[in-house]
Coordinates of C-alpha atoms and ligand atoms in Angstrom, one line a residue:
X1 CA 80.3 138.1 104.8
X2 CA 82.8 138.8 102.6
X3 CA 81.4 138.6 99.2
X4 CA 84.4 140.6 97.1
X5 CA 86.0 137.7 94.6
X6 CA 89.1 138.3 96.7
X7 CA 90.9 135.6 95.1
X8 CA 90.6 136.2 91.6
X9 CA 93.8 136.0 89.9
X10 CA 95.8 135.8 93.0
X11 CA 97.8 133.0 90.8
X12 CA 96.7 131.4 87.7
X13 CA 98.0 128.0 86.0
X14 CA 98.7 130.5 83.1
X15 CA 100.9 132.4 85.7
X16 CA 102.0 130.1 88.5
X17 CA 104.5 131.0 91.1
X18 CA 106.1 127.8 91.9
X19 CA 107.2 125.7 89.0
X20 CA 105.2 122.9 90.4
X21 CA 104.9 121.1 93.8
X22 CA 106.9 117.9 92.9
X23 CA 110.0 118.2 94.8
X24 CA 108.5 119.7 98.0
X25 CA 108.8 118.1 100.8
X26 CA 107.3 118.7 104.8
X27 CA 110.9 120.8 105.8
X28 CA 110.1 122.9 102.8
X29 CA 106.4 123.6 103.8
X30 CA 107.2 127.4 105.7
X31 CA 109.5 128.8 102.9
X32 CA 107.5 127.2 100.2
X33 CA 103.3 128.6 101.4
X34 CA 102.5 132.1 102.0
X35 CA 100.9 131.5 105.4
X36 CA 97.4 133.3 104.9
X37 CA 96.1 136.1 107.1
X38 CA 93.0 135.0 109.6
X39 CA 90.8 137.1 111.7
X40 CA 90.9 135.0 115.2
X41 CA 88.5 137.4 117.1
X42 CA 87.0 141.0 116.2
X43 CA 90.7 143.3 115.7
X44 CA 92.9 140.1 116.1
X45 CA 94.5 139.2 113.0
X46 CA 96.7 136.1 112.8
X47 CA 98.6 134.6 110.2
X48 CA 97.8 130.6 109.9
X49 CA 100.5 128.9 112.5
X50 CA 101.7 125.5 112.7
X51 CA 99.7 122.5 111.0
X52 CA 102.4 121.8 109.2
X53 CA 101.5 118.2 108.7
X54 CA 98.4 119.2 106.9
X55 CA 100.2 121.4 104.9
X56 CA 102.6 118.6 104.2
X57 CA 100.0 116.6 103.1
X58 CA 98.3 119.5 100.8
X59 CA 102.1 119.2 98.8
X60 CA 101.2 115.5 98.4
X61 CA 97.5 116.0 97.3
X62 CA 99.0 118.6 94.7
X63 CA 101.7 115.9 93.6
X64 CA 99.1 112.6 93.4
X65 CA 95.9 114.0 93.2
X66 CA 93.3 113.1 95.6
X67 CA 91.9 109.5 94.6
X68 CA 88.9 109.8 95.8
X69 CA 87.0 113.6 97.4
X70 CA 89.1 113.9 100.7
X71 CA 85.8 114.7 103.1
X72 CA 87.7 116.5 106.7
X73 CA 85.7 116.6 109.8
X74 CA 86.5 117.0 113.2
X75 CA 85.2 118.9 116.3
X76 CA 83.5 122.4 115.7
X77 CA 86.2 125.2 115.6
X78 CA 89.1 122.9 115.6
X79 CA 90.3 124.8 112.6
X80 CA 88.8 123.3 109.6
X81 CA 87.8 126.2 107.1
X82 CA 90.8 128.0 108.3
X83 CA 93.0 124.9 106.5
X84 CA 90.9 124.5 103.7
X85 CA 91.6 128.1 103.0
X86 CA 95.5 128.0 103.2
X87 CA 95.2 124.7 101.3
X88 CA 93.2 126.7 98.5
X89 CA 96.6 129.6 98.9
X90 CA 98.7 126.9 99.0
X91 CA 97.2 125.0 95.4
X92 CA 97.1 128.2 94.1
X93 CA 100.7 129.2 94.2
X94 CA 101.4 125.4 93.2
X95 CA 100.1 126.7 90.0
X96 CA 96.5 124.9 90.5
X97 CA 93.3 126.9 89.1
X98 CA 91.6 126.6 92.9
X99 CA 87.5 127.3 93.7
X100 CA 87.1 127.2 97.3
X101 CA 83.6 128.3 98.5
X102 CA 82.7 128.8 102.4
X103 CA 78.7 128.0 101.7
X104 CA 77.3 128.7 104.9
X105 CA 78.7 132.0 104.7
X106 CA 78.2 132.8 101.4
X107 CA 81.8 133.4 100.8
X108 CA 84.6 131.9 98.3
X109 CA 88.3 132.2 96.8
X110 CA 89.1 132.0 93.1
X111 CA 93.0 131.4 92.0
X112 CA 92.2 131.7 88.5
X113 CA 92.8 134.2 85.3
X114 CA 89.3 133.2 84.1
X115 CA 87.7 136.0 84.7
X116 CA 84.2 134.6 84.6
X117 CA 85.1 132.1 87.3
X118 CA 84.8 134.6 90.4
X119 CA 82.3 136.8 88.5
X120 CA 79.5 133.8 88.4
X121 CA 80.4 132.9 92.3
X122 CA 80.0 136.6 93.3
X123 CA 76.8 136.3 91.1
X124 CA 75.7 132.7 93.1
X125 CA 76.9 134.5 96.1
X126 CA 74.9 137.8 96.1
X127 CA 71.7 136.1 95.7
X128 CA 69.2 137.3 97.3
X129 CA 66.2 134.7 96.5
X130 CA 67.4 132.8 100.0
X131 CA 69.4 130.1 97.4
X132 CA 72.7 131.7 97.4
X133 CA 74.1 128.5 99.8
X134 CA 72.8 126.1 97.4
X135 CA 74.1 127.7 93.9
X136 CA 77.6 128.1 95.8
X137 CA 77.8 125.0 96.4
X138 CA 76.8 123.2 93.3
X139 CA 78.8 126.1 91.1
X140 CA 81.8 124.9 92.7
X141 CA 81.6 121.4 91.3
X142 CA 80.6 122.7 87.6
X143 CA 82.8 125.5 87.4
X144 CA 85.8 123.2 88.4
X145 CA 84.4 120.8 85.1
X146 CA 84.5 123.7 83.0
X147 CA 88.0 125.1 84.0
X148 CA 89.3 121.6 82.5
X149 CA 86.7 121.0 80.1
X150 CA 86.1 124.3 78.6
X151 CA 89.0 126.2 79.4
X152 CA 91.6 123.4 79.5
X153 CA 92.9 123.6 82.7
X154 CA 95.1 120.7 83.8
X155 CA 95.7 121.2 87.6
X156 CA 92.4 122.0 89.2
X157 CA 91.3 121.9 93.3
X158 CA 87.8 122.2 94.4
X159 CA 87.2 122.6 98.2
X160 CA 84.0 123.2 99.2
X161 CA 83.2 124.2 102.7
X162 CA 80.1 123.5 104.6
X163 CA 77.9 122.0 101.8
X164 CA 76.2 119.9 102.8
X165 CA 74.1 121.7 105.5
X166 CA 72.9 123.7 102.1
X167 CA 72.5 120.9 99.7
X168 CA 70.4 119.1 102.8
X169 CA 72.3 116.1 105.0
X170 CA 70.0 113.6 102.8
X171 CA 72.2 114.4 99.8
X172 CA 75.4 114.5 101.0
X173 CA 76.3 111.6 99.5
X174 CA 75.0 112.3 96.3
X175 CA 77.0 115.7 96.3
X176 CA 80.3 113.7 97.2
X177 CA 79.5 111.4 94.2
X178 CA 79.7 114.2 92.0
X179 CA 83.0 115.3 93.4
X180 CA 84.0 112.0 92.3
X181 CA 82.8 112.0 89.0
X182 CA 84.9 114.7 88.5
X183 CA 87.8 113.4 89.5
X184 CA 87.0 109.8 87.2
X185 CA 84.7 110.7 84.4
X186 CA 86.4 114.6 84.0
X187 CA 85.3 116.2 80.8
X188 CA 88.6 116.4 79.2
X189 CA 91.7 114.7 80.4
X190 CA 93.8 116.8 83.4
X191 CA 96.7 116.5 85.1
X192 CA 96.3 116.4 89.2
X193 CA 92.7 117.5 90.6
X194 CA 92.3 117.8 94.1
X195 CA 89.1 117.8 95.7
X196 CA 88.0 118.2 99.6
X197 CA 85.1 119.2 101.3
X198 CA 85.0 120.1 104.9
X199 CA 82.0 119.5 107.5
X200 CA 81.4 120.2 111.1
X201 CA 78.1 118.1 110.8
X202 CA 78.7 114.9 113.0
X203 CA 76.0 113.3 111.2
X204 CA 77.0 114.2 107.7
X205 CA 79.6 111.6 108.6
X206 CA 77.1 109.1 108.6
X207 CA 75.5 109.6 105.4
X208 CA 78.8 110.3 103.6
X209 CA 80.1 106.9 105.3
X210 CA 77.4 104.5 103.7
X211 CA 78.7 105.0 100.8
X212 CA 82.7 104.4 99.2
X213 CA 83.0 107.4 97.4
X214 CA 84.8 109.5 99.7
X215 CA 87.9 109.7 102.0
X216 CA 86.7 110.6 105.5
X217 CA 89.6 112.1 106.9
X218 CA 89.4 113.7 110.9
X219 CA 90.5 116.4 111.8
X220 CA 91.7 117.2 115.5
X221 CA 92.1 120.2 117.8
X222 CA 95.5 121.7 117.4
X223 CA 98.9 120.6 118.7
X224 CA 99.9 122.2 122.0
X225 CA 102.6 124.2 120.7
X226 CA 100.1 125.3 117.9
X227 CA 97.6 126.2 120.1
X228 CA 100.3 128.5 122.4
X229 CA 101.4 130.2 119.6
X230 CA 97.9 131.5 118.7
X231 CA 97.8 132.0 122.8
X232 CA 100.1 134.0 122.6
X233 CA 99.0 136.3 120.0
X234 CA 96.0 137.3 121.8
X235 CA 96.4 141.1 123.3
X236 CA 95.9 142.0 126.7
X237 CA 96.2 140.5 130.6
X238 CA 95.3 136.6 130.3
X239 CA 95.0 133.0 132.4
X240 CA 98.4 131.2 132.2
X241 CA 98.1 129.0 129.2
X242 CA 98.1 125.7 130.7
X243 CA 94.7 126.7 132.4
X244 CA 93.7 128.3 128.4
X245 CA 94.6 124.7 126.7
X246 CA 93.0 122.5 130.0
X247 CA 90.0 124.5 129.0
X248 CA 89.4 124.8 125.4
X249 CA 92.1 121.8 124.7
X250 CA 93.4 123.0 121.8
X251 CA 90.7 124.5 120.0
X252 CA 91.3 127.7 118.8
X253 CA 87.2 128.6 117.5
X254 CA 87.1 128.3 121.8
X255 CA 90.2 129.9 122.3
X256 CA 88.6 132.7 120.7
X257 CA 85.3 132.6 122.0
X258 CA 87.0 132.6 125.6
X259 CA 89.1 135.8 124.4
X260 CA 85.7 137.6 123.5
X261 CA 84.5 136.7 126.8
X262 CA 87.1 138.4 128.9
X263 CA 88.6 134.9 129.7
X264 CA 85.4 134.3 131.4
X265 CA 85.0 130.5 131.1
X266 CA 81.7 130.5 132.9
X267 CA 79.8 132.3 130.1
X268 CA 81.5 129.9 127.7
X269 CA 79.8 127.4 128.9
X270 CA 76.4 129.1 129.7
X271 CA 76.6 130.1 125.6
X272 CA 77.4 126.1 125.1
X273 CA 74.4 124.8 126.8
X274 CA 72.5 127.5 125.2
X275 CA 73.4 126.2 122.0
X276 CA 73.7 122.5 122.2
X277 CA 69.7 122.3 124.1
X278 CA 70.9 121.0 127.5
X279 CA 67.6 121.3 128.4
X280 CA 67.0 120.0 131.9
X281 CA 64.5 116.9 130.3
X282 CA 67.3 116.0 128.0
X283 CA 69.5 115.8 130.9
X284 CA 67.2 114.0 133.0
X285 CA 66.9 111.2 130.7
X286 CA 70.4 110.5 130.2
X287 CA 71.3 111.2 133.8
X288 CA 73.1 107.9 134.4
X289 CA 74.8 107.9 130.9
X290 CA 75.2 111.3 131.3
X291 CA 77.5 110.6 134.8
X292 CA 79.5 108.3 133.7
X293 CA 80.5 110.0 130.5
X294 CA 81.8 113.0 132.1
X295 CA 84.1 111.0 134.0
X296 CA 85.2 108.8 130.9
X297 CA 83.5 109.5 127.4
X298 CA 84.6 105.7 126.7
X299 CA 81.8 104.6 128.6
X300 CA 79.9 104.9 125.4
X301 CA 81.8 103.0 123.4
X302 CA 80.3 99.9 125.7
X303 CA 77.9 97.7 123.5
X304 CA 75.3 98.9 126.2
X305 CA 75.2 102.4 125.4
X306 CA 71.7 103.9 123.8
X307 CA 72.3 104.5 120.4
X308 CA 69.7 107.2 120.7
X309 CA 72.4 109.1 123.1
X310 CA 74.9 108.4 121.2
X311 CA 72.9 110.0 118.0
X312 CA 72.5 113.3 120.1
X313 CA 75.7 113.6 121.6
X314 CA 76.9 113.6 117.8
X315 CA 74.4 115.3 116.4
X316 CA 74.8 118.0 118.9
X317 CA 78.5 118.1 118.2
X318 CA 79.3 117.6 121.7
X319 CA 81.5 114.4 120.9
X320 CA 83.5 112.8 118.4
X321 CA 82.1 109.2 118.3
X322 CA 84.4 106.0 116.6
X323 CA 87.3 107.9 116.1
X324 CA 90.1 106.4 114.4
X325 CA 93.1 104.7 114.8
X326 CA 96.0 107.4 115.9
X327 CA 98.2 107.0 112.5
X328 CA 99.0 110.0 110.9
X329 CA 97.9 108.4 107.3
X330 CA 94.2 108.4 108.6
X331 CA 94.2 112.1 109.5
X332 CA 94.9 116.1 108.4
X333 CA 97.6 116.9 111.0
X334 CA 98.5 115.3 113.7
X335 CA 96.1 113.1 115.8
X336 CA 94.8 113.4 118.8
X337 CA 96.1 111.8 121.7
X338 CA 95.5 108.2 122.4
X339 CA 93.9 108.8 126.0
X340 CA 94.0 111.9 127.5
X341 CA 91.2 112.1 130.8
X342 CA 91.9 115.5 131.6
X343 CA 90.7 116.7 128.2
X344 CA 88.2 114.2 127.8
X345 CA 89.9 112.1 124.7
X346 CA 89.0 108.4 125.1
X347 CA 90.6 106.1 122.5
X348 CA 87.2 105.4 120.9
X349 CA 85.2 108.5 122.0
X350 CA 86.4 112.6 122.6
X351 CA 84.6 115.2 123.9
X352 CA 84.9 117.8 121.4
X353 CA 86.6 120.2 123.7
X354 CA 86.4 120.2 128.2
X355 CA 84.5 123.2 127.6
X356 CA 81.6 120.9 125.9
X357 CA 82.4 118.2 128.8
X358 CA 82.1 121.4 131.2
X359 CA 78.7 122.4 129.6
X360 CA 77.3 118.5 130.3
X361 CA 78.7 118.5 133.8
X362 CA 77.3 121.9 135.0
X363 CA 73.6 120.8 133.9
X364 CA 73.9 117.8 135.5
X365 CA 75.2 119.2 138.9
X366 CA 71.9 122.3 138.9
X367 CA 69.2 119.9 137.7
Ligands
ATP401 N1 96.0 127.2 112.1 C1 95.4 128.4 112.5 N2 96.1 129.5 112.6 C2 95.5 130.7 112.9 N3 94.2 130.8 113.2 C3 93.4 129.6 113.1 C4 94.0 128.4 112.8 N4 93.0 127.5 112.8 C5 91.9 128.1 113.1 N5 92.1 129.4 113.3 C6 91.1 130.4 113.7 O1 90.3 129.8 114.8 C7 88.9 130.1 114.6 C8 88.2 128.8 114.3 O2 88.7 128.1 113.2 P1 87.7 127.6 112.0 O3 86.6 128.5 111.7 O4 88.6 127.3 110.8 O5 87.2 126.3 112.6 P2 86.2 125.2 111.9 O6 86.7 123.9 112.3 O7 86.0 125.5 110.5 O8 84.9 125.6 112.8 P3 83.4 125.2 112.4 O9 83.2 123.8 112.9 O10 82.6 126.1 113.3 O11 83.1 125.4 111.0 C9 88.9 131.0 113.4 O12 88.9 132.3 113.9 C10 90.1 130.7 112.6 O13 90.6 131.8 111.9
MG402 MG1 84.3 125.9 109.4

């Protein structure tokens, strides 16, 4: 838990280090962003590789301004705090005054010369009265109104990060309507705000989707050259990669969680169905479903399908459910494939990852 305000002054609007983002453009993106530092596994440090289309589209946030709160989701581990970060680095050398806060993990980043900005989040996140998630992520939306209220800031970002686990599902919506009001009803005028929130919660997607005041944007596993890259960063004796990607199919929180195992893909999947309650009742209920959506996670898209499976599945994060047309405007980075069986992407449905297919199938084959 790093609770030092790591980020304070790293770059200031009073102080920026790029004259502004206007005339970036995608080529520009590696000589233009410090790629941050990450921690894939215990003693492995990586910088942030590829994703250089969500980069690309961090430039165009910090040239338009996000219309509405950007909300990114996308299958657990597929890399979405680990963007939101570099996009806060990447605001923040664009001369933005940035608040990123990581609320399930009580941790945040302040680009900003205001001094009391990263003292009151340290503050928020050293509390110890078991509320430190919830002031994190409510700070973040007030202290981004008084950076351009109070202190006049004109280019602002707020990305907030797992939020809405701590302000409770139920209010999700509520909490993206105030990242809204920001952006519509600010308290002085500004120039460009950006404002995203990142969620791994399948169904915060549902209660964020009721309503219009949000742009849900997916977010998929990473490109196969992507993905090598971090492979191949890994230390020691290893499977050839295309056994590592036919496994964790792009997803590097699996790619490192297969690492920490000693490549041992069989514990993987024991620590999955551990954690996603493949208990053997669950599994005998949905046997049938269950069978045929190993072999093809379409088969739920069929207007036969239980909802109720459907519910669990997503709220399990085991799939991706209703995914969207495969145009790059709809997502951060590329998309996935249209169909892909060996990894388990159907055009409508994906298994998060064949390790979370794996987890289903191996239940199914001992109960
Ligand atoms: N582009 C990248 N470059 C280097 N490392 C990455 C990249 N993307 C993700 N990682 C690393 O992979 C792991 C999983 O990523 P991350 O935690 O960002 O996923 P996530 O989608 O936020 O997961 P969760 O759903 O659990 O919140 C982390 O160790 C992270 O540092
Ligand atoms: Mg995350």
């Amino acid at each position: 838990m790093g609770l030092a305000p790591r980020g304070a002054g790293c770059a200031s609007a009073a102080n920026p280090r790029l004259p502004g983002a206007g005339r970036l453009k995608y080529a520009d993106i590696d000589n233009a962003v410090k790629r941050i530092k990450l921690k894939l596994a215990p003693g492995v440090e990586t910088e942030f590789v590829d994703r250089d289309r969500a980069l690309g589209q961090v430039v165009e946030w910090a040239e338009k301004s996000t219309r509405f709160p950007v909300v990114v989701f996308g299958p657990e581990g597929c890399g979405k705090s680990a963007f939101l970060r570099q996009a806060a680095e990447a605001l923040g050398e664009f001369g933005f005054d940035v608040v990123y806060v990581d609320a399930a993990h009580r941790d945040f980043v302040a680009y900003t010369d205001v001094a009391e900005v990263a003292r009151r989040l340290f503050d928020a996140a050293s509390d110890v009265s078991g509320l430190a998630q919830l002031k994190l992520a409510y700070l973040a939306v007030d202290l981004v109104k008084e950076l351009i209220g109070r202190w006049g800031r004109r280019r602002v970002a707020v990305l907030v990060d797992e939020v809405f686990q701590a302000v409770g599902l139920d209010k999700a919506g509520i909490y993206v309507k105030s990242l809204l009001n920001l952006i519509e009803y600010p308290p002085r005028s500004y120039e460009r705000i950006v404002a995203v929130a990142a969620t791994s919660e399948g169904v915060s997607r549902s209660e964020i989707g009721r309503h219009r005041w949000a742009e849900l944007t997916p977010m998929w596993n990473m490109p196969r050259e992507g993905f090598q890259q971090l492979y191949e960063k890994l230390p020691g004796p290893k499977p050839p990669f295309e056994e590592v990607w036919r496994l964790a199919g792009g997803n590097p929180g699996m790619l490192s969680r297969l690492y920490l195992t000693g490549w041992n893909s069989g514990a993987v999947v024991t620590w999955l169905i551990r954690e996603k309650g493949l208990t053997p009742d669950f599994i005998a209920r949905w046997r049938g479903w269950l069978e045929r959506v190993v072999e093809d996670p379409e088969a739920l898209w069929s207007p036969d399908a239980p909802e109720e499976l459907i519910r669990q599945l997503v709220e399990r994060n085991l799939i991706l459910y209703n995914i969207y047309e495969r145009e790059q405007i709809f997502w951060v980075d590329q998309p996935p494939p249209e169909r892909d069986p060996e990894l388990g992407v159907g055009r409508d449905v994906a298994w998060q990852t064949p390790l979370h297919r794996e987890a289903v199938r191996r239940v199914l084959e001992a109960v």
